[in-house]
Amino acid sequence: MAALTRERILTCAVAMADRDGLDAVTLRRIAGELGVHVTSLYNHVETRDAITDGIVEALLDEAHLPVTPLGWEEWTRSFLSAMDTLAGQHPGAFAAFSHRPVQGPRAAASFEVALGAFGEAGLSPQDAYGAVKSVAFVGLMVGTERSMAARGQQLETAMDELPAESFPRFHALEGHDPTSAWSFSTETLVAGLRAQIAASGH
């Protein structure tokens, strides 16, 4: 039997979350899948929250977020693309991002690059922080919808519950590809950030 390590535990947790959903991931279930007693896990992950933190850490490792100096727009697009890809590949585990704060050196390294990029573009430190948070918000929300779609969950309003005479604009959208809103969000965000940078005088 392979040695019990934190990496092996987290690999199991990510796979379980993708297969059964994040809420299904428990220390007892992980121990069962690995063929060990649950107390054996405590030397590596002491709590359920530690498992969720570890899932976030593992996903960030896999995401390959931009960590080398680059322009603000390239960072923004690279970050959003990485989160979108991650959500499609890990539709269950991605939910961990909404359960625990994203922290640690892996996330900080990419955000440090972004703060520098927005600062070089002319934003104040406070506005650069706001820009980075805005990108993160869009990445997480689009990623959440992407992960729902990958799990086969409904993304659109149930049109049959809305009478056409009262909601004609909703019904005009019937058959519309909901994923187009994701790319629209990226372009709207980039345009807004560009306008903020222009307004700063640079």
Coordinates of C-alpha atoms in Angstrom, one line a residue:
M1 CA 0.0 0.0 0.0
A2 CA 1.3 3.5 -0.9
A3 CA 2.4 5.6 2.1
L4 CA -0.3 7.9 3.5
T5 CA 0.7 11.5 2.7
R6 CA -1.1 14.8 2.7
E7 CA -0.9 14.9 -1.1
R8 CA -2.5 11.5 -1.4
I9 CA -5.3 12.5 0.9
L10 CA -6.0 15.7 -1.0
T11 CA -5.9 13.9 -4.4
C12 CA -8.6 11.6 -3.0
A13 CA -10.6 14.5 -1.7
V14 CA -10.5 16.4 -5.0
A15 CA -11.6 13.2 -6.9
M16 CA -14.4 12.6 -4.4
A17 CA -15.6 16.2 -4.7
D18 CA -15.7 16.0 -8.5
R19 CA -17.5 12.7 -8.4
D20 CA -20.0 13.2 -5.6
G21 CA -19.9 16.9 -4.8
L22 CA -18.0 18.9 -2.2
D23 CA -20.5 18.2 0.6
A24 CA -19.8 14.4 0.3
V25 CA -16.2 14.9 1.2
T26 CA -15.6 13.8 4.8
L27 CA -12.7 12.5 6.7
R28 CA -14.4 9.2 7.3
R29 CA -15.2 8.7 3.6
I30 CA -11.7 9.6 2.6
A31 CA -10.3 7.1 5.1
G32 CA -12.6 4.5 3.7
E33 CA -11.5 5.1 0.1
L34 CA -7.8 5.0 1.2
G35 CA -8.3 1.9 3.3
V36 CA -7.1 3.5 6.6
H37 CA -8.6 4.3 9.9
V38 CA -9.9 7.9 10.1
T39 CA -7.5 8.7 13.0
S40 CA -4.6 8.1 10.6
L41 CA -5.6 11.2 8.7
Y42 CA -5.2 13.5 11.6
N43 CA -1.4 13.7 11.3
H44 CA -1.9 15.3 7.9
V45 CA -5.3 17.0 7.9
E46 CA -7.0 17.6 11.3
T47 CA -10.4 18.9 10.3
R48 CA -12.9 19.1 7.5
D49 CA -11.9 22.8 7.0
A50 CA -8.3 21.7 6.6
I51 CA -9.5 19.3 3.8
T52 CA -11.3 22.2 2.0
D53 CA -8.3 24.4 2.4
G54 CA -6.2 21.6 0.9
I55 CA -8.5 21.2 -2.0
V56 CA -8.2 25.0 -2.8
E57 CA -4.4 24.6 -2.5
A58 CA -4.4 21.6 -4.8
L59 CA -6.6 23.4 -7.4
L60 CA -4.4 26.5 -7.4
D61 CA -1.4 24.3 -8.0
E62 CA -3.0 22.8 -11.0
A63 CA -4.4 26.1 -12.3
H64 CA -1.0 27.6 -13.1
L65 CA -2.1 31.1 -12.4
P66 CA 0.2 33.8 -13.9
V67 CA 3.1 34.5 -11.5
T68 CA 5.6 36.3 -13.8
P69 CA 5.5 40.0 -14.5
L70 CA 3.2 40.9 -17.4
G71 CA 0.7 43.6 -18.3
W72 CA -2.6 44.1 -16.5
E73 CA -4.8 43.0 -19.4
E74 CA -2.7 39.9 -20.1
W75 CA -2.8 39.0 -16.4
T76 CA -6.6 39.5 -16.3
R77 CA -7.2 37.3 -19.3
S78 CA -4.8 34.6 -18.1
F79 CA -6.3 34.5 -14.7
L80 CA -9.9 34.2 -16.0
S81 CA -8.9 31.6 -18.5
A82 CA -7.1 29.5 -15.9
M83 CA -10.1 29.7 -13.5
D84 CA -12.5 28.8 -16.3
T85 CA -10.4 25.8 -17.3
L86 CA -10.1 24.7 -13.7
A87 CA -13.9 24.8 -13.2
G88 CA -14.5 22.7 -16.2
Q89 CA -11.9 20.1 -15.1
H90 CA -13.0 20.0 -11.5
P91 CA -16.7 20.8 -11.4
G92 CA -17.3 19.5 -7.9
A93 CA -14.1 20.5 -6.2
F94 CA -14.3 24.1 -7.6
A95 CA -17.0 24.8 -5.0
A96 CA -14.3 24.8 -2.4
F97 CA -13.4 28.3 -3.5
S98 CA -16.8 29.6 -2.2
H99 CA -16.4 27.8 1.1
R100 CA -13.0 28.9 2.3
P101 CA -10.9 32.0 1.8
V102 CA -8.3 31.8 -0.9
Q103 CA -5.0 32.4 0.8
G104 CA -1.4 31.2 1.0
P105 CA 1.6 31.8 -1.2
R106 CA 0.2 30.3 -4.4
A107 CA -2.6 32.7 -4.6
A108 CA -0.6 35.6 -3.2
A109 CA 2.1 35.1 -5.9
S110 CA -0.3 35.7 -8.7
F111 CA -2.0 38.6 -6.9
E112 CA 1.4 40.2 -6.2
V113 CA 2.1 40.2 -9.9
A114 CA -1.4 41.7 -10.6
L115 CA -1.0 44.4 -8.1
G116 CA 2.3 45.4 -9.7
A117 CA 0.8 45.3 -13.2
F118 CA -2.1 47.6 -12.2
G119 CA 0.2 49.8 -10.3
E120 CA 2.5 50.2 -13.4
A121 CA -0.6 51.0 -15.4
G122 CA -1.2 54.0 -13.1
L123 CA -3.7 52.8 -10.5
S124 CA -3.1 53.7 -6.8
P125 CA -2.4 50.8 -4.5
Q126 CA -6.0 50.9 -3.2
D127 CA -7.5 51.0 -6.8
A128 CA -5.0 48.2 -7.9
Y129 CA -6.3 46.1 -5.1
G130 CA -9.9 46.8 -6.2
A131 CA -9.0 45.8 -9.7
V132 CA -7.6 42.5 -8.6
K133 CA -10.6 41.8 -6.4
S134 CA -12.9 42.6 -9.3
V135 CA -11.1 40.1 -11.5
A136 CA -11.2 37.5 -8.8
F137 CA -14.9 38.0 -8.3
V138 CA -15.7 37.5 -12.0
G139 CA -13.4 34.5 -12.1
L140 CA -15.1 32.8 -9.2
M141 CA -18.6 33.6 -10.4
V142 CA -18.0 32.5 -14.0
G143 CA -16.2 29.4 -12.7
T144 CA -19.1 28.5 -10.5
E145 CA -21.5 28.6 -13.5
R146 CA -19.0 26.7 -15.6
S147 CA -18.7 24.0 -12.9
M148 CA -22.5 23.8 -12.7
A149 CA -22.8 23.3 -16.4
A150 CA -20.1 20.6 -16.3
R151 CA -22.3 18.8 -13.7
G152 CA -25.3 19.1 -15.9
Q153 CA -27.1 21.6 -13.6
Q154 CA -29.6 24.1 -15.0
L155 CA -28.1 27.4 -15.8
E156 CA -31.0 29.2 -17.3
T157 CA -34.3 30.5 -16.0
A158 CA -37.1 27.9 -16.3
M159 CA -39.1 29.6 -19.1
D160 CA -42.2 27.4 -18.7
E161 CA -42.7 29.0 -15.3
L162 CA -43.0 32.5 -16.8
P163 CA -45.9 33.4 -19.0
A164 CA -44.8 34.8 -22.3
E165 CA -47.1 37.7 -22.2
S166 CA -45.6 39.0 -19.0
F167 CA -42.0 38.1 -19.7
P168 CA -41.5 38.5 -23.5
R169 CA -37.8 39.5 -23.3
F170 CA -37.0 36.4 -21.2
H171 CA -38.8 34.2 -23.8
A172 CA -36.9 35.9 -26.6
L173 CA -33.7 34.4 -25.1
E174 CA -35.0 30.9 -25.4
G175 CA -32.4 28.7 -27.1
H176 CA -29.7 31.3 -26.4
D177 CA -26.3 29.8 -25.4
P178 CA -25.7 30.8 -21.8
T179 CA -22.0 30.4 -22.1
S180 CA -21.8 33.6 -24.3
A181 CA -22.4 35.6 -21.1
W182 CA -19.1 34.3 -19.7
S183 CA -17.0 35.8 -22.5
F184 CA -19.1 38.9 -22.4
S185 CA -18.2 39.3 -18.7
T186 CA -14.5 39.1 -19.5
E187 CA -14.7 41.7 -22.2
T188 CA -16.9 44.0 -20.0
L189 CA -14.5 43.7 -17.1
V190 CA -11.5 44.4 -19.3
A191 CA -13.2 47.5 -20.8
G192 CA -14.1 48.8 -17.4
L193 CA -10.6 48.3 -16.1
R194 CA -9.2 50.1 -19.1
A195 CA -11.6 53.0 -18.5
Q196 CA -10.5 53.2 -14.8
I197 CA -6.9 53.2 -15.8
A198 CA -7.5 56.0 -18.4
A199 CA -9.4 58.0 -15.8
S200 CA -6.4 57.8 -13.5
G201 CA -4.4 59.9 -16.0
H202 CA -2.1 57.3 -17.3

